[in-house]
Tab-separated table of C-alpha atoms in Angstrom:
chain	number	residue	atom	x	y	z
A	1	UNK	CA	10.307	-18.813	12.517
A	2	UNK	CA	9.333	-15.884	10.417
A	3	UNK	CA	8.144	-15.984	7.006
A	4	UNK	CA	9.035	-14.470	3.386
A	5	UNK	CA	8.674	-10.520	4.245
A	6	UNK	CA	8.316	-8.084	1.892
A	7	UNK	CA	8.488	-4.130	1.780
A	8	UNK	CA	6.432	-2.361	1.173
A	9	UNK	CA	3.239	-3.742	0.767
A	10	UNK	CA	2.039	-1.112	-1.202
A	11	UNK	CA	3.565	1.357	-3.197
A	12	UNK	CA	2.100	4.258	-5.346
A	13	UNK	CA	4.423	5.974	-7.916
A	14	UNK	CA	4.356	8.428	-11.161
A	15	UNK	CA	5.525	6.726	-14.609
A	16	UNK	CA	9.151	7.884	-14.897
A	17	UNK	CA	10.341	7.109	-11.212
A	18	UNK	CA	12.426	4.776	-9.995
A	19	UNK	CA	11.180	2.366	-7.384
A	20	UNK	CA	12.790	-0.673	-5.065
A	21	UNK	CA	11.089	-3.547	-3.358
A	22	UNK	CA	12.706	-5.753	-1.024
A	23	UNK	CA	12.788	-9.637	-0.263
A	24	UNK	CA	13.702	-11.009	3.363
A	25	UNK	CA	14.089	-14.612	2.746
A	26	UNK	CA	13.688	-17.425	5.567
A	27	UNK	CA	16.781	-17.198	7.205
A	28	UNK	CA	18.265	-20.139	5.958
A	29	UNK	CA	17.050	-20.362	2.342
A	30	UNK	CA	19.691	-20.305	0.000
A	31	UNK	CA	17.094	-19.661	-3.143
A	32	UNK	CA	15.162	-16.473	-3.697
A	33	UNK	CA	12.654	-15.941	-6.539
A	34	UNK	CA	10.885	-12.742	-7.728
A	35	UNK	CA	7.709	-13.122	-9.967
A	36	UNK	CA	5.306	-10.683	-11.223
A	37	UNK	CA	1.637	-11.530	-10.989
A	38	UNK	CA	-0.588	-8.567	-13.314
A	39	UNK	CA	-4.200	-8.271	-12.214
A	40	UNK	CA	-5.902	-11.646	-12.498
A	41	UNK	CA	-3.556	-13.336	-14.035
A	42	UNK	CA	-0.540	-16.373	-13.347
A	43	UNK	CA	3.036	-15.682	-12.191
A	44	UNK	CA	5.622	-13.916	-14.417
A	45	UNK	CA	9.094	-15.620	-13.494
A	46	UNK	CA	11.660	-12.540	-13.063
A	47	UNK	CA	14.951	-13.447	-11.391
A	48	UNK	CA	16.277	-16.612	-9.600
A	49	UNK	CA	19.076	-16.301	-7.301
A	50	UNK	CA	20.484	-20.055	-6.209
A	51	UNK	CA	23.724	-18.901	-3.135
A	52	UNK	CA	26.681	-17.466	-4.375
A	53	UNK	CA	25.672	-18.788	-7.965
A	54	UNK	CA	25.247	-16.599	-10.960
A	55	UNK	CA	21.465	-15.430	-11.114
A	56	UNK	CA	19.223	-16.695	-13.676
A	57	UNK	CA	17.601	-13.351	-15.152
A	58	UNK	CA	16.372	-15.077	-17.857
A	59	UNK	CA	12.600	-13.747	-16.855
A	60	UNK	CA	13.536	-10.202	-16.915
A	61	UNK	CA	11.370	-8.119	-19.132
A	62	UNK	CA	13.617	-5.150	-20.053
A	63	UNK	CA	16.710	-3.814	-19.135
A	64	UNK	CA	14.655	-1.445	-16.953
A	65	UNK	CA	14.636	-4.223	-14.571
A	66	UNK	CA	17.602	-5.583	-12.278
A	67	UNK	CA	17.719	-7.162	-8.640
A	68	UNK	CA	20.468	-8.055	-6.320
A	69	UNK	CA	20.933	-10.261	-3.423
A	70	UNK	CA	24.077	-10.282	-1.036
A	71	UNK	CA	24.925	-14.325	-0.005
A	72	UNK	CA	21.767	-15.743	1.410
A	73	UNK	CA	19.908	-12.571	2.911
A	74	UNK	CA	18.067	-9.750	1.549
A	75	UNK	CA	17.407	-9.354	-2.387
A	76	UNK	CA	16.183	-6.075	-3.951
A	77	UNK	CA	14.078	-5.587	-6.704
A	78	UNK	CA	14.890	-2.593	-8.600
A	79	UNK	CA	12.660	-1.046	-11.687
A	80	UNK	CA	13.898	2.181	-12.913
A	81	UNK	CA	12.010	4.522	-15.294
A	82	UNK	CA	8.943	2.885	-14.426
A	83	UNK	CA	6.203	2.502	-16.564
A	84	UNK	CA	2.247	1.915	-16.410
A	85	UNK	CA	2.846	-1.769	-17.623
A	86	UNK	CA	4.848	-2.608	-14.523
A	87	UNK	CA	2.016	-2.171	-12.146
A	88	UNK	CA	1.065	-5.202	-10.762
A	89	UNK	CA	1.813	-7.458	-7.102
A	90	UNK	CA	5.743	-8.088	-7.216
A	91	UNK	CA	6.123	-11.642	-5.551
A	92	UNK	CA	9.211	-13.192	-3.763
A	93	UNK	CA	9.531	-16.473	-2.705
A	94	UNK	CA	12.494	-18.370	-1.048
A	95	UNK	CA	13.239	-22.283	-0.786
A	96	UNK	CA	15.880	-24.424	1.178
A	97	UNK	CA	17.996	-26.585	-0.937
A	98	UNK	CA	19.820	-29.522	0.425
A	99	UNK	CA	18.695	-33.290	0.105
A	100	UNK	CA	15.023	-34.338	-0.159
A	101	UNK	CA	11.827	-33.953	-1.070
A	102	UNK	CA	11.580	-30.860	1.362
A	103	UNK	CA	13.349	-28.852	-0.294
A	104	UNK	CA	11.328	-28.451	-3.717
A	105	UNK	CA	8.902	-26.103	-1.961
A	106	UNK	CA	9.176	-22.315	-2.454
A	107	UNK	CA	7.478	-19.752	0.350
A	108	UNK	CA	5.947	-16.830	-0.802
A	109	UNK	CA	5.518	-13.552	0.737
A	110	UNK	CA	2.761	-11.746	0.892
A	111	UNK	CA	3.918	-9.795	-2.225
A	112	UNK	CA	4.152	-5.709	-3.559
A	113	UNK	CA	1.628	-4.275	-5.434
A	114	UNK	CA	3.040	-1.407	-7.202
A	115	UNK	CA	0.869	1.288	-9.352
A	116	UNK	CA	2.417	3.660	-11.921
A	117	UNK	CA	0.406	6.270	-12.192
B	1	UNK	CA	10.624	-25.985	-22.381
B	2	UNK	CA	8.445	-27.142	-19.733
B	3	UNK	CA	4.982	-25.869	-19.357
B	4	UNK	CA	1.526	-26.215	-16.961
B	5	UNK	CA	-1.731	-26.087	-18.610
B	6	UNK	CA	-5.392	-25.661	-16.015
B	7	UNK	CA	-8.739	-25.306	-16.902
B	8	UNK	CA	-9.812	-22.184	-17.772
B	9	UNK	CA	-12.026	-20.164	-14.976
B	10	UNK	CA	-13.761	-18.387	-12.982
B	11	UNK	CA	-15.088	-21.787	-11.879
B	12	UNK	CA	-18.536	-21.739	-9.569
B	13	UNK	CA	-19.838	-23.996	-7.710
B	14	UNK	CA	-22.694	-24.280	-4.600
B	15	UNK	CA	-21.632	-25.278	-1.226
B	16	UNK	CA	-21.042	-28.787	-0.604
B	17	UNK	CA	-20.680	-29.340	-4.597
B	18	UNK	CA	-17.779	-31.863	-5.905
B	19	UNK	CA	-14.270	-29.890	-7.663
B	20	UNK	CA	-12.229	-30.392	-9.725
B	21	UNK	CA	-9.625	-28.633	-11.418
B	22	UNK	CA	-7.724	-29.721	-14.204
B	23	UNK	CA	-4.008	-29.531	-14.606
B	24	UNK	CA	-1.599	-31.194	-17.214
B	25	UNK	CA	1.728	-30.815	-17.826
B	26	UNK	CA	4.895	-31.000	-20.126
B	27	UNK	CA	8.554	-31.527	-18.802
B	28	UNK	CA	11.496	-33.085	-19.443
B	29	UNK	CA	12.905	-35.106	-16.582
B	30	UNK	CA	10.937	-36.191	-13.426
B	31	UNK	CA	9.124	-32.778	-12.206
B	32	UNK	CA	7.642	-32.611	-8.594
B	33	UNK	CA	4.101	-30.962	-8.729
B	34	UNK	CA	2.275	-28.718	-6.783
B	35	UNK	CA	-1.015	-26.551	-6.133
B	36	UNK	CA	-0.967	-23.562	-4.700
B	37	UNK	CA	-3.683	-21.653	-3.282
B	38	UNK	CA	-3.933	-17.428	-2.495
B	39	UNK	CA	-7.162	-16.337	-0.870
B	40	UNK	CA	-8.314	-12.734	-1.534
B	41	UNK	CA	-5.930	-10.438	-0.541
B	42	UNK	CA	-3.101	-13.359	0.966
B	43	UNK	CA	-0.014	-14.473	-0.570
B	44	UNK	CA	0.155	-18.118	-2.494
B	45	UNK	CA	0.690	-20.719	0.452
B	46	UNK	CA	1.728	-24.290	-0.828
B	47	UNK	CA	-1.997	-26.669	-1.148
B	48	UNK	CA	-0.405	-30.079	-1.349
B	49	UNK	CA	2.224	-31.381	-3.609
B	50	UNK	CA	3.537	-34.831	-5.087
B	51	UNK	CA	7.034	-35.723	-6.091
B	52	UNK	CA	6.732	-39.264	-7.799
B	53	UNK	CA	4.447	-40.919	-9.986
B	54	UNK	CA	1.261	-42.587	-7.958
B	55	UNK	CA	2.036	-40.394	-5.382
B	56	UNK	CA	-1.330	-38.497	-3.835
B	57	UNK	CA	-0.848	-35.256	-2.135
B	58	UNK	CA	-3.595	-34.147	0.098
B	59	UNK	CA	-4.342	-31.544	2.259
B	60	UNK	CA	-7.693	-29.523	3.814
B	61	UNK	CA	-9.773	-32.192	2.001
B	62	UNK	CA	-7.982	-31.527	-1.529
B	63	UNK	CA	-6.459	-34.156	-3.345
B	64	UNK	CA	-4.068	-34.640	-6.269
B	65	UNK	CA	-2.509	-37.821	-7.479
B	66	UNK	CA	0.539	-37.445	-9.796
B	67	UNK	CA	-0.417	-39.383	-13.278
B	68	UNK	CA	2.751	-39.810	-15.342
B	69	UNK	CA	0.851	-41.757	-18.508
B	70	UNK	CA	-1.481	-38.714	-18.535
B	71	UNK	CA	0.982	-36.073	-17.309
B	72	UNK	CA	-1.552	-34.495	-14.871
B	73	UNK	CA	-2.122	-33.563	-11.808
B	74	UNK	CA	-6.286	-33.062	-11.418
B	75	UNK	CA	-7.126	-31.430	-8.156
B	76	UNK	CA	-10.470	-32.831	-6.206
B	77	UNK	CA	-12.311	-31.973	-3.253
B	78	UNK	CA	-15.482	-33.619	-2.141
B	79	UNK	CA	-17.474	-31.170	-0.810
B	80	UNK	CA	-16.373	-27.457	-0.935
B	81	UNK	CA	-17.025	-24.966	1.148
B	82	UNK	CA	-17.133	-20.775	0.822
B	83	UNK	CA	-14.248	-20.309	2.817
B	84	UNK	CA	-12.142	-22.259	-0.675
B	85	UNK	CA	-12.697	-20.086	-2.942
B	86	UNK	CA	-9.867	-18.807	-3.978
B	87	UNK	CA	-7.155	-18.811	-7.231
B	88	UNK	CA	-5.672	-22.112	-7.372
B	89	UNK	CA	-2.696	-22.424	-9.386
B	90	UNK	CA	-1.104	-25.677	-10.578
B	91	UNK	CA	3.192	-25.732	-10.585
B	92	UNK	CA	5.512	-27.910	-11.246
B	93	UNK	CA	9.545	-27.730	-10.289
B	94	UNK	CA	12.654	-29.432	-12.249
B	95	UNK	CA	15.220	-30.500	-9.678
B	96	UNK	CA	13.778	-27.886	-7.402
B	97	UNK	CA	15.057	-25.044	-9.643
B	98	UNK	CA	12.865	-23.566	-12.141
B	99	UNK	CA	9.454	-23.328	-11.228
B	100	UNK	CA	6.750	-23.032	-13.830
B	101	UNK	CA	3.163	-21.920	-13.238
B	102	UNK	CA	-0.066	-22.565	-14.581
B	103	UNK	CA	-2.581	-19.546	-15.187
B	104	UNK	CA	-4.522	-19.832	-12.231
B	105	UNK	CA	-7.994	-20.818	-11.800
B	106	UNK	CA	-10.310	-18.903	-9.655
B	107	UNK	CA	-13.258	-20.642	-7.582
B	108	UNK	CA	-16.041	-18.960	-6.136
B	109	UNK	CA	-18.577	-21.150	-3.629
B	110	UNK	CA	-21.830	-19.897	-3.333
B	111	UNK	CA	-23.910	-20.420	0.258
């Protein structure tokens, strides 16, 4: 099937403005990450979301920053107030849970790159 | 709290030239490990991955064999080529929750 989609791929803003990026999961995946990757570096952890669970938000950098997912589907990234720091490629990744070794393995999308101008 | 540690790049290497990348790690429990790979302009895609001690992932001619008494996770290829290079990130996973990710290491293969 289809894999980790993200939207859009690019997106161009002025510092100040309030942006939102969006996650479709594999349908199916019960856990949804968002990580932030800044030019040439390693992954940020943001937000986990694990079902009907409370999310861990423990990776948020600011109160500026919040994301929500409804059950298993769709999960939106939302930065408001955005500022030239927050550029970078916004990642999302989703994994099955269940039994077994399978189900350690997260899928990535092909990520966001947002600019603040 | 847990942590991944790689070697520090831009790594460069001729065609055909033996890799490796370093990767240790610190965790509490019994992680599974993992490398990841994202080519220029591509998202990460899962490399190969290991969930018990002794175990050896493998995948496009990459290795990785999961070392508890060392806590690493090396990766190895034989003979590169210039369609690997690529950042190659090291990861390791607690009960398939958390995910924790080294720094990345970037390869370039010269023709």
């Amino acid at each position: 099937g289809a894999g980790v989609s993200q939207s859009p791929s690019n997106k161009v803003t002025e510092k100040g403005k309030d942006v939102e990026l969006r996650c479709d999961p594999i349908s199916g995946h019960t856990a949804l990450y968002w990580y932030r990757q800044r030019l040439g570096q390693g992954l940020e952890f943001l937000i986990y979301f694990q079902g009907n669970s409370a999310p861990d938000k423990s990776g948020l950098p600011s109160d500026r920053f919040s994301a929500e997912r409804t059950g298993e589907s769709v999960s939106t990234l939302t930065i408001q107030r955005t500022q030239q720091e927050d550029s970078a490629v916004y990642l999302c990744a989703s994994r099955p849970t269940g039994t077994g070794s399978w189900t350690d393995t997260q899928y990535f999308g092909p990520g966001t790159r947002l600019t603040v101008l | 709290g847990d942590s991944v540690t790689q070697m520090e790049g831009p790594v460069t290497l001729s065609e055909e030239a033996f890799l490796t990348i370093n990767c240790t790690y610190t965790a509490t429990g019994y992680p599974s490990l993992f490398w990841y790979v994202q080519y220029p302009g591509e998202g990460l895609q899962l490399l190969l991955k290991a969930t018990k001690a002794d175990d050896k992932g493998s995948n496009k001619g990459f290795e990785a064999t999961y070392r508890k008494e060392t806590t690493s996770f090396h990766l190895e290829k034989g003979s590169v080529q210039v369609s690997d290079s690529a950042v190659y990130f090291c990861a390791l996973s607690n009960y398939g929750q958390n995910f924790v990710f080294g720094p990345g290491t970037r390869l370039s293969v010269l023709p």
